[in-house]
């Protein structure tokens, strides 16, 4: 049996979580997931400004902090912290924790190969809209192929203590140590699917161990000390989801089921670079306090294609707010919205979208929100987006004047004009997997 | 008898681009059939009204006593494009708990 823990569900997750995982009980592998769909584009921009950046900068100091315990207990770390510059990330890790054996997995970054792919006739149509990639060619900011668990497992096989990848899938980080430790084959579909589903359960950190759980949330023990999840994996593909005993939080059928369904598409076919996992085969049972046993998982062959994660510039947006107080808070906010819209029209400014929400009334659930006819206060939130930065910038000047020249009782303007942000949009497409060759390099 | 969905189910929701998914999980296994029957694509689309521009799909997971709903074109363009506060659909699941259904 091996123990695999997840200590970061995204870049920005709780910094203490990985420290507690290595301090509070036994684990063999620590998995850290840093990359969301748009993170790559942010990192690409950082690399363009400084060729030594472009990776998750939280990661090297964390490894520096953990290094004594990692050495003492032989804990191995697998992280997609490399972003668009895994080698620079490895260099920073070796500075922060000298002497650790660090491996870098490369081959996912295809930013420089887009024209080659287009010339070969790959249209790379967006998987949502069906549009060909050529239409946004000039605006592409980053392009990466999602890579699977086998290249990561190969790096572990070489004795690396820290494996740094770029755009690997979130689930591959957890599956890789199982392939490494148990010697699973590339066509072991059922076991690969089991490891993939284990990865799905823990990839969002504490979201399977009591965080964001609806059932009896008021009674979840010591949420301030919440324990991040641990998979106890067996060589036959069965596994147990748990947490360190001394940590807070809760692991039961409710918390695990909620996470199983998180960001799920067709449950019959969960497609990864390594296999297709069948969520309809999962069997769960409570097997003790804060323990859920998972068995029966079945999978099928991996697809002939890999998914590309491409980001591109798609205009500008800004969102501003004002607060209106009782009485007639909602009526005042609605009147203010009409005034802003009228002034934008009179200025001759065009936008792709103007969108208004009323916090305290309908922002989260729209028409499904329970009626609240006389709220004590309402926050008006107006957003605009479009390709013309100047128009968006002009919009940001239209909210604060309302405090003096609009309906009575407006406040909450202390932050000043809202910022204008560039929209980095996401494009997903497929490419034959033969086009993507991965390799790893070991340092130290 | 009419009751809110939240009396027999819990939910979690999230995003994939401009599609929101809502996992609806029976609080007891015996409620599963009611959820499959009552939480239909048509009723979910009508419940959220103008928030959901595309179609709604329902997938069954009898092994977890749960259904997975996909609400297409429901996040204002999704991710970074969206002007909505809940651009990632985090609260859609909680919103669905208020939907009135026929309970046996």
mmCIF file of N, CA and C in Angstrom, chain B residues 4-88:
data_model
loop_
_atom_site.group_PDB
_atom_site.id
_atom_site.type_symbol
_atom_site.label_atom_id
_atom_site.label_comp_id
_atom_site.label_asym_id
_atom_site.label_seq_id
_atom_site.Cartn_x
_atom_site.Cartn_y
_atom_site.Cartn_z
ATOM 1 N N UNK B 4 -39.067 21.156 -1.363
ATOM 2 C CA UNK B 4 -37.849 21.582 -2.051
ATOM 3 C C UNK B 4 -36.875 20.411 -2.218
ATOM 4 N N UNK B 5 -36.129 20.416 -3.326
ATOM 5 C CA UNK B 5 -35.160 19.358 -3.604
ATOM 6 C C UNK B 5 -34.190 19.163 -2.433
ATOM 7 N N UNK B 6 -33.866 20.248 -1.746
ATOM 8 C CA UNK B 6 -32.895 20.193 -0.647
ATOM 9 C C UNK B 6 -33.320 19.296 0.508
ATOM 10 N N UNK B 7 -34.591 18.881 0.561
ATOM 11 C CA UNK B 7 -35.009 17.971 1.633
ATOM 12 C C UNK B 7 -34.598 16.532 1.338
ATOM 13 N N UNK B 8 -34.267 16.219 0.073
ATOM 14 C CA UNK B 8 -33.887 14.829 -0.238
ATOM 15 C C UNK B 8 -32.530 14.718 -0.929
ATOM 16 N N UNK B 9 -31.863 15.849 -1.207
ATOM 17 C CA UNK B 9 -30.616 15.770 -1.982
ATOM 18 C C UNK B 9 -29.623 16.830 -1.528
ATOM 19 N N UNK B 10 -28.347 16.583 -1.804
ATOM 20 C CA UNK B 10 -27.329 17.628 -1.727
ATOM 21 C C UNK B 10 -26.666 17.742 -3.088
ATOM 22 N N UNK B 11 -25.945 18.831 -3.303
ATOM 23 C CA UNK B 11 -25.446 19.122 -4.646
ATOM 24 C C UNK B 11 -24.022 19.666 -4.581
ATOM 25 N N UNK B 12 -23.327 19.574 -5.700
ATOM 26 C CA UNK B 12 -22.093 20.343 -5.890
ATOM 27 C C UNK B 12 -22.038 20.741 -7.361
ATOM 28 N N UNK B 13 -21.615 21.972 -7.617
ATOM 29 C CA UNK B 13 -21.575 22.442 -9.002
ATOM 30 C C UNK B 13 -20.226 23.045 -9.326
ATOM 31 N N UNK B 14 -19.918 23.068 -10.619
ATOM 32 C CA UNK B 14 -18.656 23.618 -11.096
ATOM 33 C C UNK B 14 -18.741 23.902 -12.586
ATOM 34 N N UNK B 15 -17.607 24.210 -13.190
ATOM 35 C CA UNK B 15 -17.637 24.648 -14.594
ATOM 36 C C UNK B 15 -16.713 23.847 -15.482
ATOM 37 N N UNK B 16 -17.044 23.811 -16.750
ATOM 38 C CA UNK B 16 -16.161 23.421 -17.845
ATOM 39 C C UNK B 16 -16.478 24.410 -18.958
ATOM 40 N N UNK B 17 -15.649 25.446 -19.081
ATOM 41 C CA UNK B 17 -15.938 26.486 -20.068
ATOM 42 C C UNK B 17 -17.248 27.180 -19.739
ATOM 43 N N UNK B 18 -18.148 27.261 -20.719
ATOM 44 C CA UNK B 18 -19.425 27.944 -20.520
ATOM 45 C C UNK B 18 -20.517 26.973 -20.066
ATOM 46 N N UNK B 19 -20.120 25.744 -19.723
ATOM 47 C CA UNK B 19 -21.069 24.743 -19.239
ATOM 48 C C UNK B 19 -20.898 24.585 -17.734
ATOM 49 N N UNK B 20 -22.040 24.623 -17.021
ATOM 50 C CA UNK B 20 -22.021 24.352 -15.584
ATOM 51 C C UNK B 20 -22.493 22.924 -15.368
ATOM 52 N N UNK B 21 -21.821 22.185 -14.480
ATOM 53 C CA UNK B 21 -22.380 20.885 -14.104
ATOM 54 C C UNK B 21 -22.861 20.934 -12.659
ATOM 55 N N UNK B 22 -23.973 20.260 -12.416
ATOM 56 C CA UNK B 22 -24.498 20.144 -11.051
ATOM 57 C C UNK B 22 -24.642 18.661 -10.729
ATOM 58 N N UNK B 23 -23.909 18.186 -9.747
ATOM 59 C CA UNK B 23 -24.119 16.840 -9.242
ATOM 60 C C UNK B 23 -25.220 16.887 -8.200
ATOM 61 N N UNK B 24 -26.249 16.075 -8.389
ATOM 62 C CA UNK B 24 -27.369 16.021 -7.438
ATOM 63 C C UNK B 24 -27.342 14.648 -6.785
ATOM 64 N N UNK B 25 -27.121 14.602 -5.471
ATOM 65 C CA UNK B 25 -26.868 13.343 -4.773
ATOM 66 C C UNK B 25 -27.983 13.089 -3.765
ATOM 67 N N UNK B 26 -28.559 11.895 -3.814
ATOM 68 C CA UNK B 26 -29.643 11.556 -2.887
ATOM 69 C C UNK B 26 -29.107 11.473 -1.461
ATOM 70 N N UNK B 27 -29.809 12.111 -0.516
ATOM 71 C CA UNK B 27 -29.394 12.025 0.883
ATOM 72 C C UNK B 27 -29.590 10.611 1.425
ATOM 73 N N UNK B 28 -30.578 9.863 0.854
ATOM 74 C CA UNK B 28 -30.734 8.437 1.156
ATOM 75 C C UNK B 28 -30.948 7.727 -0.170
ATOM 76 N N UNK B 29 -30.416 6.486 -0.306
ATOM 77 C CA UNK B 29 -30.518 5.796 -1.605
ATOM 78 C C UNK B 29 -31.950 5.712 -2.126
ATOM 79 N N UNK B 30 -32.925 5.609 -1.213
ATOM 80 C CA UNK B 30 -34.308 5.433 -1.674
ATOM 81 C C UNK B 30 -34.876 6.697 -2.344
ATOM 82 N N UNK B 31 -34.179 7.813 -2.224
ATOM 83 C CA UNK B 31 -34.651 9.037 -2.893
ATOM 84 C C UNK B 31 -34.182 9.124 -4.346
ATOM 85 N N UNK B 32 -33.293 8.208 -4.753
ATOM 86 C CA UNK B 32 -32.660 8.339 -6.066
ATOM 87 C C UNK B 32 -33.698 8.358 -7.207
ATOM 88 N N UNK B 33 -34.650 7.426 -7.165
ATOM 89 C CA UNK B 33 -35.627 7.331 -8.264
ATOM 90 C C UNK B 33 -36.421 8.627 -8.393
ATOM 91 N N UNK B 34 -36.742 9.240 -7.253
ATOM 92 C CA UNK B 34 -37.475 10.507 -7.281
ATOM 93 C C UNK B 34 -36.649 11.592 -7.965
ATOM 94 N N UNK B 35 -35.367 11.607 -7.675
ATOM 95 C CA UNK B 35 -34.489 12.627 -8.277
ATOM 96 C C UNK B 35 -34.423 12.435 -9.793
ATOM 97 N N UNK B 36 -34.229 11.188 -10.234
ATOM 98 C CA UNK B 36 -34.172 10.919 -11.685
ATOM 99 C C UNK B 36 -35.468 11.385 -12.351
ATOM 100 N N UNK B 37 -36.590 11.125 -11.712
ATOM 101 C CA UNK B 37 -37.894 11.434 -12.307
ATOM 102 C C UNK B 37 -38.199 12.931 -12.271
ATOM 103 N N UNK B 38 -37.832 13.597 -11.179
ATOM 104 C CA UNK B 38 -38.280 14.980 -10.965
ATOM 105 C C UNK B 38 -37.293 16.034 -11.477
ATOM 106 N N UNK B 39 -35.991 15.740 -11.379
ATOM 107 C CA UNK B 39 -34.992 16.761 -11.729
ATOM 108 C C UNK B 39 -34.643 16.596 -13.214
ATOM 109 N N UNK B 40 -35.613 16.895 -14.058
ATOM 110 C CA UNK B 40 -35.465 16.660 -15.494
ATOM 111 C C UNK B 40 -34.796 17.865 -16.156
ATOM 112 N N UNK B 41 -34.186 17.655 -17.326
ATOM 113 C CA UNK B 41 -33.570 18.775 -18.046
ATOM 114 C C UNK B 41 -34.549 19.930 -18.280
ATOM 115 N N UNK B 42 -35.779 19.624 -18.654
ATOM 116 C CA UNK B 42 -36.755 20.677 -18.957
ATOM 117 C C UNK B 42 -37.038 21.518 -17.714
ATOM 118 N N UNK B 43 -37.228 20.859 -16.568
ATOM 119 C CA UNK B 43 -37.584 21.588 -15.350
ATOM 120 C C UNK B 43 -36.406 22.402 -14.832
ATOM 121 N N UNK B 44 -35.203 21.865 -14.970
ATOM 122 C CA UNK B 44 -34.030 22.606 -14.502
ATOM 123 C C UNK B 44 -33.826 23.847 -15.363
ATOM 124 N N UNK B 45 -33.994 23.694 -16.670
ATOM 125 C CA UNK B 45 -33.828 24.848 -17.576
ATOM 126 C C UNK B 45 -34.873 25.919 -17.258
ATOM 127 N N UNK B 46 -36.107 25.501 -17.035
ATOM 128 C CA UNK B 46 -37.166 26.470 -16.720
ATOM 129 C C UNK B 46 -36.896 27.147 -15.372
ATOM 130 N N UNK B 47 -36.381 26.393 -14.417
ATOM 131 C CA UNK B 47 -36.153 26.915 -13.066
ATOM 132 C C UNK B 47 -35.135 28.054 -13.066
ATOM 133 N N UNK B 48 -34.060 27.894 -13.848
ATOM 134 C CA UNK B 48 -33.033 28.941 -13.881
ATOM 135 C C UNK B 48 -33.305 30.014 -14.941
ATOM 136 N N UNK B 49 -34.345 29.815 -15.745
ATOM 137 C CA UNK B 49 -34.792 30.860 -16.673
ATOM 138 C C UNK B 49 -33.690 31.365 -17.580
ATOM 139 N N UNK B 50 -33.551 32.705 -17.648
ATOM 140 C CA UNK B 50 -32.643 33.308 -18.631
ATOM 141 C C UNK B 50 -31.166 33.044 -18.323
ATOM 142 N N UNK B 51 -30.849 32.510 -17.150
ATOM 143 C CA UNK B 51 -29.442 32.221 -16.856
ATOM 144 C C UNK B 51 -28.889 31.120 -17.758
ATOM 145 N N UNK B 52 -29.743 30.192 -18.190
ATOM 146 C CA UNK B 52 -29.292 29.048 -18.992
ATOM 147 C C UNK B 52 -29.750 29.243 -20.434
ATOM 148 N N UNK B 53 -28.798 29.554 -21.314
ATOM 149 C CA UNK B 53 -29.150 29.840 -22.719
ATOM 150 C C UNK B 53 -29.221 28.559 -23.556
ATOM 151 N N UNK B 54 -28.469 27.532 -23.170
ATOM 152 C CA UNK B 54 -28.394 26.310 -23.974
ATOM 153 C C UNK B 54 -29.257 25.202 -23.394
ATOM 154 N N UNK B 55 -28.961 23.968 -23.835
ATOM 155 C CA UNK B 55 -29.769 22.832 -23.386
ATOM 156 C C UNK B 55 -29.232 22.296 -22.055
ATOM 157 N N UNK B 56 -30.065 21.486 -21.419
ATOM 158 C CA UNK B 56 -29.663 20.825 -20.174
ATOM 159 C C UNK B 56 -29.685 19.318 -20.423
ATOM 160 N N UNK B 57 -28.659 18.612 -19.922
ATOM 161 C CA UNK B 57 -28.613 17.152 -20.041
ATOM 162 C C UNK B 57 -28.588 16.541 -18.643
ATOM 163 N N UNK B 58 -29.187 15.325 -18.542
ATOM 164 C CA UNK B 58 -29.131 14.595 -17.269
ATOM 165 C C UNK B 58 -28.477 13.235 -17.484
ATOM 166 N N UNK B 59 -27.457 12.917 -16.678
ATOM 167 C CA UNK B 59 -26.806 11.602 -16.718
ATOM 168 C C UNK B 59 -27.035 10.904 -15.383
ATOM 169 N N UNK B 60 -27.324 9.599 -15.449
ATOM 170 C CA UNK B 60 -27.617 8.843 -14.230
ATOM 171 C C UNK B 60 -26.377 8.118 -13.702
ATOM 172 N N UNK B 61 -26.193 8.186 -12.382
ATOM 173 C CA UNK B 61 -25.157 7.384 -11.709
ATOM 174 C C UNK B 61 -25.820 6.600 -10.580
ATOM 175 N N UNK B 62 -26.513 5.494 -10.933
ATOM 176 C CA UNK B 62 -27.223 4.734 -9.889
ATOM 177 C C UNK B 62 -26.282 4.218 -8.814
ATOM 178 N N UNK B 63 -25.015 3.963 -9.176
ATOM 179 C CA UNK B 63 -24.052 3.442 -8.198
ATOM 180 C C UNK B 63 -23.747 4.450 -7.098
ATOM 181 N N UNK B 64 -23.934 5.743 -7.368
ATOM 182 C CA UNK B 64 -23.710 6.771 -6.344
ATOM 183 C C UNK B 64 -25.033 7.374 -5.873
ATOM 184 N N UNK B 65 -26.163 6.844 -6.369
ATOM 185 C CA UNK B 65 -27.488 7.435 -6.102
ATOM 186 C C UNK B 65 -27.466 8.927 -6.421
ATOM 187 N N UNK B 66 -26.975 9.235 -7.625
ATOM 188 C CA UNK B 66 -26.785 10.635 -8.012
ATOM 189 C C UNK B 66 -27.075 10.821 -9.494
ATOM 190 N N UNK B 67 -27.400 12.040 -9.878
ATOM 191 C CA UNK B 67 -27.447 12.388 -11.298
ATOM 192 C C UNK B 67 -26.494 13.563 -11.524
ATOM 193 N N UNK B 68 -25.978 13.625 -12.756
ATOM 194 C CA UNK B 68 -25.132 14.753 -13.132
ATOM 195 C C UNK B 68 -25.868 15.561 -14.191
ATOM 196 N N UNK B 69 -26.021 16.851 -13.938
ATOM 197 C CA UNK B 69 -26.689 17.738 -14.886
ATOM 198 C C UNK B 69 -25.647 18.605 -15.573
ATOM 199 N N UNK B 70 -25.774 18.738 -16.891
ATOM 200 C CA UNK B 70 -24.934 19.687 -17.622
ATOM 201 C C UNK B 70 -25.833 20.808 -18.129
ATOM 202 N N UNK B 71 -25.500 22.042 -17.738
ATOM 203 C CA UNK B 71 -26.265 23.226 -18.157
ATOM 204 C C UNK B 71 -25.398 23.991 -19.167
ATOM 205 N N UNK B 72 -25.716 23.825 -20.444
ATOM 206 C CA UNK B 72 -24.874 24.424 -21.474
ATOM 207 C C UNK B 72 -25.163 25.919 -21.609
ATOM 208 N N UNK B 73 -24.129 26.684 -21.963
ATOM 209 C CA UNK B 73 -24.240 28.143 -22.144
ATOM 210 C C UNK B 73 -24.944 28.785 -20.945
ATOM 211 N N UNK B 74 -24.395 28.515 -19.776
ATOM 212 C CA UNK B 74 -25.056 28.998 -18.558
ATOM 213 C C UNK B 74 -24.152 29.869 -17.694
ATOM 214 N N UNK B 75 -22.949 30.212 -18.194
ATOM 215 C CA UNK B 75 -22.002 30.948 -17.342
ATOM 216 C C UNK B 75 -21.554 32.260 -17.989
ATOM 217 N N UNK B 76 -22.393 32.822 -18.836
ATOM 218 C CA UNK B 76 -22.064 34.121 -19.427
ATOM 219 C C UNK B 76 -20.782 34.092 -20.244
ATOM 220 N N UNK B 77 -20.524 32.969 -20.922
ATOM 221 C CA UNK B 77 -19.302 32.836 -21.718
ATOM 222 C C UNK B 77 -18.232 32.031 -20.998
ATOM 223 N N UNK B 78 -18.335 31.942 -19.682
ATOM 224 C CA UNK B 78 -17.440 31.081 -18.915
ATOM 225 C C UNK B 78 -16.131 31.739 -18.544
ATOM 226 N N UNK B 79 -15.507 31.164 -17.521
ATOM 227 C CA UNK B 79 -14.152 31.529 -17.109
ATOM 228 C C UNK B 79 -13.893 33.012 -17.066
ATOM 229 N N UNK B 80 -12.878 33.421 -17.814
ATOM 230 C CA UNK B 80 -12.432 34.811 -17.749
ATOM 231 C C UNK B 80 -13.305 35.747 -18.583
ATOM 232 N N UNK B 81 -14.082 35.196 -19.513
ATOM 233 C CA UNK B 81 -14.901 36.042 -20.388
ATOM 234 C C UNK B 81 -16.114 36.574 -19.628
ATOM 235 N N UNK B 82 -16.655 35.761 -18.729
ATOM 236 C CA UNK B 82 -17.936 36.040 -18.083
ATOM 237 C C UNK B 82 -17.907 37.307 -17.236
ATOM 238 N N UNK B 83 -19.017 38.028 -17.236
ATOM 239 C CA UNK B 83 -19.189 39.201 -16.372
ATOM 240 C C UNK B 83 -19.973 38.849 -15.113
ATOM 241 N N UNK B 84 -20.382 37.593 -14.989
ATOM 242 C CA UNK B 84 -21.173 37.178 -13.824
ATOM 243 C C UNK B 84 -20.279 36.996 -12.603
ATOM 244 N N UNK B 85 -20.846 37.256 -11.403
ATOM 245 C CA UNK B 85 -20.057 37.031 -10.196
ATOM 246 C C UNK B 85 -19.764 35.543 -10.037
ATOM 247 N N UNK B 86 -20.713 34.699 -10.405
ATOM 248 C CA UNK B 86 -20.519 33.256 -10.272
ATOM 249 C C UNK B 86 -20.132 32.677 -11.630
ATOM 250 N N UNK B 87 -19.019 33.158 -12.158
ATOM 251 C CA UNK B 87 -18.582 32.755 -13.499
ATOM 252 C C UNK B 87 -18.234 31.278 -13.564
ATOM 253 N N UNK B 88 -17.964 30.666 -12.424
ATOM 254 C CA UNK B 88 -17.611 29.246 -12.415
ATOM 255 C C UNK B 88 -18.741 28.348 -11.909
#
